PDB file of C-alpha atoms in Angstrom:
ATOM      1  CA  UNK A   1      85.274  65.104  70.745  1.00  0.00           C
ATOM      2  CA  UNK A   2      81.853  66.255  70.058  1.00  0.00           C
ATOM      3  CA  UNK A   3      81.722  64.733  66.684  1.00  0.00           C
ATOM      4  CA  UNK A   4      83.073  61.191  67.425  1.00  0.00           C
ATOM      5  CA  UNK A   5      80.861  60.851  69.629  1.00  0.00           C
ATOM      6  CA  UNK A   6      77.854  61.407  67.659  1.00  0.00           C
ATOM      7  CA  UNK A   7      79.438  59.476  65.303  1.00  0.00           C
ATOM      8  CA  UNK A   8      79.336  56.354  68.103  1.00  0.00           C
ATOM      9  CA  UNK A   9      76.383  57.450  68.521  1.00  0.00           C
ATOM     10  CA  UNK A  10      74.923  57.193  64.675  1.00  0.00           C
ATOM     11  CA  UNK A  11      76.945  53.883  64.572  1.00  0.00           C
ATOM     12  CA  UNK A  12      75.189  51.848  67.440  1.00  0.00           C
ATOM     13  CA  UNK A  13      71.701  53.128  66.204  1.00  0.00           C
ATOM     14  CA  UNK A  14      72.829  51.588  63.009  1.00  0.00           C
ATOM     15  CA  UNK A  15      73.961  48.539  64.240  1.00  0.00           C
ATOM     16  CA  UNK A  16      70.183  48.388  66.314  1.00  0.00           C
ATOM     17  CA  UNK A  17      68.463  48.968  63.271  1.00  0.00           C
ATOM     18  CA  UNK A  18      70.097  46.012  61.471  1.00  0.00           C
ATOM     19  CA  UNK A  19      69.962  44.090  64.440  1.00  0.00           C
ATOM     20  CA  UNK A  20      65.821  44.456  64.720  1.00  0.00           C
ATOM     21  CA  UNK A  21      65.747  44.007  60.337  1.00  0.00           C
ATOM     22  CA  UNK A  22      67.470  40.412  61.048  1.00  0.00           C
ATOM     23  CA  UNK A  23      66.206  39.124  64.707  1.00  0.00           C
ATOM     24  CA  UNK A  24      62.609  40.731  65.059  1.00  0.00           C
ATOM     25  CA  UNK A  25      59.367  39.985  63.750  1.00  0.00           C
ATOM     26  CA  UNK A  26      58.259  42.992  62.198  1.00  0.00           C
ATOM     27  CA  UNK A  27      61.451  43.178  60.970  1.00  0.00           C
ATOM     28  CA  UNK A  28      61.757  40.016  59.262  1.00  0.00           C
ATOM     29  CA  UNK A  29      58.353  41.214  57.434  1.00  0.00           C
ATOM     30  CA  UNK A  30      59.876  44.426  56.431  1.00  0.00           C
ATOM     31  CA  UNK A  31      62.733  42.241  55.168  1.00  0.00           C
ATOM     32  CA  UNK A  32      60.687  40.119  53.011  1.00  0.00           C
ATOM     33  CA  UNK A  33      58.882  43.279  51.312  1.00  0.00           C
ATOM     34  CA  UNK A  34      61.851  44.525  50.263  1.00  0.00           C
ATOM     35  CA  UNK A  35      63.078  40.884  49.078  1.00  0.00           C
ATOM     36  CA  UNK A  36      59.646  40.808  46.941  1.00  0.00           C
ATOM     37  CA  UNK A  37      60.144  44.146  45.639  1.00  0.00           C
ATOM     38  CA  UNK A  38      63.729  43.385  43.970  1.00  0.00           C
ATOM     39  CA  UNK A  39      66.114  44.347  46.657  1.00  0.00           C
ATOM     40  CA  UNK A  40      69.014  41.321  47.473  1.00  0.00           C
ATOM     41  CA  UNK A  41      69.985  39.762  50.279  1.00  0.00           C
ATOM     42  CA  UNK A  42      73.746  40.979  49.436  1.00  0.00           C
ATOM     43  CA  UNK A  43      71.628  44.338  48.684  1.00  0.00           C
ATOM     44  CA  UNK A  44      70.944  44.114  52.207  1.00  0.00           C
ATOM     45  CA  UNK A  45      73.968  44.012  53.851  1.00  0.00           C
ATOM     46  CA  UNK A  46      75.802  45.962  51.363  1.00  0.00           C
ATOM     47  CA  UNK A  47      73.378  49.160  52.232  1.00  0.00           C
ATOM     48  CA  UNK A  48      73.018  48.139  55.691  1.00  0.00           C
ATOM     49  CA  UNK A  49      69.137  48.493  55.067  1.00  0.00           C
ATOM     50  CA  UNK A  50      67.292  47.962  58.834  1.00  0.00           C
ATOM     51  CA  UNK A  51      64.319  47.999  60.955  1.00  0.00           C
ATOM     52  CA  UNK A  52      62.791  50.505  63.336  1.00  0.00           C
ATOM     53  CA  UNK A  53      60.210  48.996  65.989  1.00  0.00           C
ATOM     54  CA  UNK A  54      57.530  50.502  66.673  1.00  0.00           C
ATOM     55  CA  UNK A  55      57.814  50.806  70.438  1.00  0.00           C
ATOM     56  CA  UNK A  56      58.058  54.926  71.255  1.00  0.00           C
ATOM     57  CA  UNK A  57      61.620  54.516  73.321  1.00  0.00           C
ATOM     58  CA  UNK A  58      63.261  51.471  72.109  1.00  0.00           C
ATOM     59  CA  UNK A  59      66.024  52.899  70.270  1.00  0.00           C
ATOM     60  CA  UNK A  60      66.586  55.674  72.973  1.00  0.00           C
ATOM     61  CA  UNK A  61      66.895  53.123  75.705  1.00  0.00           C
ATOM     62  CA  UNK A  62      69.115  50.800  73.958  1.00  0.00           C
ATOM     63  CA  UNK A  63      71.651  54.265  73.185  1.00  0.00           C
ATOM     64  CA  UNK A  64      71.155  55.576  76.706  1.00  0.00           C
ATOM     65  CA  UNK A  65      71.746  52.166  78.111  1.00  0.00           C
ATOM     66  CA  UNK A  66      75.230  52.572  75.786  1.00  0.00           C
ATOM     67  CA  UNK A  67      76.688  54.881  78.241  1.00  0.00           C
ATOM     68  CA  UNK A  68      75.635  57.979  76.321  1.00  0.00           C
ATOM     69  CA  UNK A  69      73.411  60.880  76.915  1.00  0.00           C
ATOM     70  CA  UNK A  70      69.745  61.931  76.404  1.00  0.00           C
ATOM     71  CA  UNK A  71      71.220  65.154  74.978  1.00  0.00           C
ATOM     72  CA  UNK A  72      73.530  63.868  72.890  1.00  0.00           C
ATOM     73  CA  UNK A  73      70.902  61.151  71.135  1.00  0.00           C
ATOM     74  CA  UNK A  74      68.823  64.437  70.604  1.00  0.00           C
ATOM     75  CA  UNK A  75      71.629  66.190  68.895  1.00  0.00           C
ATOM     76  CA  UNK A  76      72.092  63.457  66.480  1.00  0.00           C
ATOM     77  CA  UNK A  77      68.252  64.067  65.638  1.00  0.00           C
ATOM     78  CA  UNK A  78      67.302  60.233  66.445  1.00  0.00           C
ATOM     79  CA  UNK A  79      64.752  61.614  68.889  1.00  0.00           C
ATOM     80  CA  UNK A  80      61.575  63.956  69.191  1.00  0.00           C
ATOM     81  CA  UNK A  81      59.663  65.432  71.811  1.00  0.00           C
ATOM     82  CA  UNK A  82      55.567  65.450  72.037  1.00  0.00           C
ATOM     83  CA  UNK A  83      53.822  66.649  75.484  1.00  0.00           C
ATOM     84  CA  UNK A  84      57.184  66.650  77.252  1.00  0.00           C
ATOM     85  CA  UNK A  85      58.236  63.121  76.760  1.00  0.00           C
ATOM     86  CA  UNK A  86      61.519  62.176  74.422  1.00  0.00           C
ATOM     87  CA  UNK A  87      60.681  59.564  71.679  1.00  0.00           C
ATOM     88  CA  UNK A  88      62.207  58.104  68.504  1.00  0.00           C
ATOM     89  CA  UNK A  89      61.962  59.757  65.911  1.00  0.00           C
ATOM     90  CA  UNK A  90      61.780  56.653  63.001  1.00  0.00           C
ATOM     91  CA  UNK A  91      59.308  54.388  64.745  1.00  0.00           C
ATOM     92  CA  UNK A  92      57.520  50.969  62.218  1.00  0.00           C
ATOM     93  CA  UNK A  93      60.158  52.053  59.649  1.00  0.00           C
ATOM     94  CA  UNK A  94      62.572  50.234  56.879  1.00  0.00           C
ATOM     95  CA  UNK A  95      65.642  52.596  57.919  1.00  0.00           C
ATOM     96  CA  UNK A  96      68.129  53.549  55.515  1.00  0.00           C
ATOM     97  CA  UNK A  97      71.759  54.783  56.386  1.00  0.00           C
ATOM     98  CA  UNK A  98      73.105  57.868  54.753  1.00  0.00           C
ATOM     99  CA  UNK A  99      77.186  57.706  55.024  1.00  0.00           C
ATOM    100  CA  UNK A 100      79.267  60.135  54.059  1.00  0.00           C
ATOM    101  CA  UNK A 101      82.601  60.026  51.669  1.00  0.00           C
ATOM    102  CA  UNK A 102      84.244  57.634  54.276  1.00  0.00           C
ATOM    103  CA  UNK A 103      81.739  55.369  54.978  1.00  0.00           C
ATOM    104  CA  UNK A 104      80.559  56.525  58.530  1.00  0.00           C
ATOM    105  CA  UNK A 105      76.802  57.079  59.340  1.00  0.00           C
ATOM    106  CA  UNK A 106      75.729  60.459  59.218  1.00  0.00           C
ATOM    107  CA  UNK A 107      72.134  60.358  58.902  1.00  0.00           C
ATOM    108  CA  UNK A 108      69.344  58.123  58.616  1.00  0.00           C
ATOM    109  CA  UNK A 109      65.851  57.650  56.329  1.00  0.00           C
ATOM    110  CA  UNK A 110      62.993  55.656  57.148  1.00  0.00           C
ATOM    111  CA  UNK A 111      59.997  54.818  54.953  1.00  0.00           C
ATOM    112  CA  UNK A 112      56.474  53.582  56.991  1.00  0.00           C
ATOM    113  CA  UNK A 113      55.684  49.914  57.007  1.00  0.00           C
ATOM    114  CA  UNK A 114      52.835  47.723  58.323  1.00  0.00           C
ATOM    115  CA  UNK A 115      49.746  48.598  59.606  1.00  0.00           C
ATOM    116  CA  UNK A 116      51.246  52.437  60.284  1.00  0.00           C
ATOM    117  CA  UNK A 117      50.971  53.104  56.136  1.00  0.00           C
ATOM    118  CA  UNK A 118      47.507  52.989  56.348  1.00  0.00           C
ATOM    119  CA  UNK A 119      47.644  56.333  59.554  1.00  0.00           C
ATOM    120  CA  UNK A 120      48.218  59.730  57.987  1.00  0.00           C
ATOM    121  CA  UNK A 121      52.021  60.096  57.920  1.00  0.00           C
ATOM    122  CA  UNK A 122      54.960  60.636  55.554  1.00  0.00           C
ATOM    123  CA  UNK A 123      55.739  57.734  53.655  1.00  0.00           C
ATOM    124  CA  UNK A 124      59.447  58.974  53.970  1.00  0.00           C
ATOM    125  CA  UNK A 125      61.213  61.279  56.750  1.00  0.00           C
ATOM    126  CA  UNK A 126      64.954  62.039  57.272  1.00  0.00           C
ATOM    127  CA  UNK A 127      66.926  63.045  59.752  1.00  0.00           C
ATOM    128  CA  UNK A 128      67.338  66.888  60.324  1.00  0.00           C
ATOM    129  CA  UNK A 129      70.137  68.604  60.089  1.00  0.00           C
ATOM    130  CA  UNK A 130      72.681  68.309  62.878  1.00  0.00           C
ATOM    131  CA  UNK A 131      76.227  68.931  63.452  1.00  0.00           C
ATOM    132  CA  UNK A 132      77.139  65.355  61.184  1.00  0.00           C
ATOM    133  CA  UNK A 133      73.881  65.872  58.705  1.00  0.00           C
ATOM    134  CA  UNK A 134      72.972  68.006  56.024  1.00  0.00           C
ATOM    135  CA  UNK A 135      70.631  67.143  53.882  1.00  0.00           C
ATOM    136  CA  UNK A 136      71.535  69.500  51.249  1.00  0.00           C
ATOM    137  CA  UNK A 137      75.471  68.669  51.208  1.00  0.00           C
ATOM    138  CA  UNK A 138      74.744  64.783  50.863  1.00  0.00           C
ATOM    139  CA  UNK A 139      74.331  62.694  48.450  1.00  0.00           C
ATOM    140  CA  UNK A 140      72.939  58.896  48.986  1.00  0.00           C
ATOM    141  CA  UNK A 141      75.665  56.227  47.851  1.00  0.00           C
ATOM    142  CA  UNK A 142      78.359  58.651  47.298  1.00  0.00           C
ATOM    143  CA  UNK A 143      80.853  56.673  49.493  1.00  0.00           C
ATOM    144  CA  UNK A 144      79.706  53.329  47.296  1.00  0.00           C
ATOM    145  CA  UNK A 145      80.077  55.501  43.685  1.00  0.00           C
ATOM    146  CA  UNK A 146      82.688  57.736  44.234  1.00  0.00           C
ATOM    147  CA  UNK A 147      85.230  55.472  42.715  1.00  0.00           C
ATOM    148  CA  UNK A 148      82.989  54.270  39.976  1.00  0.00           C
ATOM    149  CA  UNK A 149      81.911  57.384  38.748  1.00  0.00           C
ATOM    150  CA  UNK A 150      86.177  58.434  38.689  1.00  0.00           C
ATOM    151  CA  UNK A 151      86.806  55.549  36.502  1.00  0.00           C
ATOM    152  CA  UNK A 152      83.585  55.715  34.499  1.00  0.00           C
ATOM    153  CA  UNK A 153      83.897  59.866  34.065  1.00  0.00           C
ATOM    154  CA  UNK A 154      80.216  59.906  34.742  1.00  0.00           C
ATOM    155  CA  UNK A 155      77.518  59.857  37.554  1.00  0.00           C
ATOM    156  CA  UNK A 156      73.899  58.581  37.541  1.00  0.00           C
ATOM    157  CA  UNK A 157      72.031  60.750  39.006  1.00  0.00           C
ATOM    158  CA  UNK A 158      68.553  59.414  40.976  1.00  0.00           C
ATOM    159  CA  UNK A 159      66.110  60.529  43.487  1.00  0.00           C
ATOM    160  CA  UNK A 160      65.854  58.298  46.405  1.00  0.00           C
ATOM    161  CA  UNK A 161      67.105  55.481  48.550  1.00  0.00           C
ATOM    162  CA  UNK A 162      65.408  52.517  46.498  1.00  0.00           C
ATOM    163  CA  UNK A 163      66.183  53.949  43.393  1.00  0.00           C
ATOM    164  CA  UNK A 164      70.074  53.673  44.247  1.00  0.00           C
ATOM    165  CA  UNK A 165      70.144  50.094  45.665  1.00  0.00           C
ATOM    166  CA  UNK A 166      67.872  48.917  42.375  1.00  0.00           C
ATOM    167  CA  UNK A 167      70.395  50.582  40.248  1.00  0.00           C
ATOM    168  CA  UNK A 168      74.031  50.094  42.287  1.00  0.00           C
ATOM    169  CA  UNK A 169      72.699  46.336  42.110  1.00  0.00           C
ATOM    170  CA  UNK A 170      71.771  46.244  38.431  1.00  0.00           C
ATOM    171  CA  UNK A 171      75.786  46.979  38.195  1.00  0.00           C
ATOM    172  CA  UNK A 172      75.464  50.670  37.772  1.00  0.00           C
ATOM    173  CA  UNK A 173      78.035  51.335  40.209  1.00  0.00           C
ATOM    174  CA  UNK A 174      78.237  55.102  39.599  1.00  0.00           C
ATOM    175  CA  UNK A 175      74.695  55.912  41.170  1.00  0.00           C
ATOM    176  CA  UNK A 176      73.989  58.486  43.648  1.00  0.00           C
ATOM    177  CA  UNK A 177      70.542  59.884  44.838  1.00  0.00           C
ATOM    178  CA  UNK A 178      69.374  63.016  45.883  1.00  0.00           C
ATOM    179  CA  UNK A 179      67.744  62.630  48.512  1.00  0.00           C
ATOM    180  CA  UNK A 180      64.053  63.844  47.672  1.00  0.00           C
ATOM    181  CA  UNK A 181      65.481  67.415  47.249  1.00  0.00           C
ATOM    182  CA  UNK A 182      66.230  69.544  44.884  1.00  0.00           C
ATOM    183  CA  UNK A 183      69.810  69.308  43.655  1.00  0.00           C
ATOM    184  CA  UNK A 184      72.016  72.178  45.442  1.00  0.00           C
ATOM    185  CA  UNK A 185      75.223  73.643  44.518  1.00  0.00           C
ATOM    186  CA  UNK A 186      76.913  72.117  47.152  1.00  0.00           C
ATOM    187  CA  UNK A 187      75.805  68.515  46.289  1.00  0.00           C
ATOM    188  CA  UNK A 188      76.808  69.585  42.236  1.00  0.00           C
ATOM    189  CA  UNK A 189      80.351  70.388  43.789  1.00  0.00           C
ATOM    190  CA  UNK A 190      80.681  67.005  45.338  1.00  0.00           C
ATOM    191  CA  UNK A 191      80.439  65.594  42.538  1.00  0.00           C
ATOM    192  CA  UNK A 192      82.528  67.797  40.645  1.00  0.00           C
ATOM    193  CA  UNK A 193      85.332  66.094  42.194  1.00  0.00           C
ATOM    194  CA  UNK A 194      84.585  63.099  40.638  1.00  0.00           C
ATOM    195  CA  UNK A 195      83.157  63.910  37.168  1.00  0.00           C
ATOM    196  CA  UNK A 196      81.488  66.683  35.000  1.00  0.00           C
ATOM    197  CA  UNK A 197      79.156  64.448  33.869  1.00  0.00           C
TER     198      UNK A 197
END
């Protein structure tokens, strides 16, 4: 179907992005700020954390080489177009995967490293919303928390990626984040499910 195969789709760009956080340069340098700034090694594979190069097509050719097609890597929203030519969309970025309740990658976030922080663009972006993703209706960790904030009665509510990991790994199991938005209804009901508090 449609959806598994995005879901291949957001599963091999995951497994890319980890691949280029352990094996590449830039990536090992991305690694090591996020080692300095607190973040675990077992931090690291637990969230999956990775690295996007900064080469324009390098994520696109690896997916298209895969089997799969342009149009389906621009449905998942891992690509964007500027003067007619396709190009990834998270380019010299730490990526972060957003799963949903059963563990499978939905989404992804990437915050600028290297020399690109000092260029005028957003520290963070996200993927947009596609058939798998919406921003609103997810919330970070919830596939990590969902049990812990059952047995706990309660849920720790944060804003971003970072904040999560730091706080998961501090053994605050029941952690979820936002997302940089403003909490919806939707993302409320979620965790209604779980706990009231």
């Amino acid at each position: 179907t449609e959806r598994s195969r995005l879901h291949e789709i957001n599963e091999l760009a995951a497994q890319f992005f980890e691949k280029q956080l352990s094996s590449s340069p830039k990536g090992h340098e991305a690694k090591n700020y996020r080692l300095k700034r607190g973040v675990s090694e077992e931090s690291i594979t637990k969230w999956r954390l990775g690295w996007a190069p900064g080469n324009g097509r390098a994520l696109l050719d690896f997916i298209l080489s895969c089997g799969y097609s342009q149009r389906e890597i621009e449905k998942n929203g891992l690509t964007v177009q500027s003067e007619g030519n396709l190009y990834d969309r998270f380019r010299s970025r730490i990526i972060f995967l957003v799963f949903d309740f059963n563990s499978q990658v939905v989404g992804f976030g990437g915050r600028i490293f290297g020399e690109k922080e000092t260029e005028d663009l957003a520290k963070y972006i996200n993927s947009p919303n596609t058939l798998l993703y919406d921003k609103s209706k997810v919330l970070y960790g919830i596939d990590k928390a969902k049990l812990a904030i059952r047995r706990e009665d309660k849920c720790l509510l944060v804003e971003g990626y970072m904040d999560t990991i730091l706080v998961s790994q501090a053994g605050f199991e029941n952690v979820v984040a936002s997302s940089g938005t403003a909490l919806t209804l939707s993302q409320l009901q979620i965790l209604k499910r779980y706990s009231s508090n």
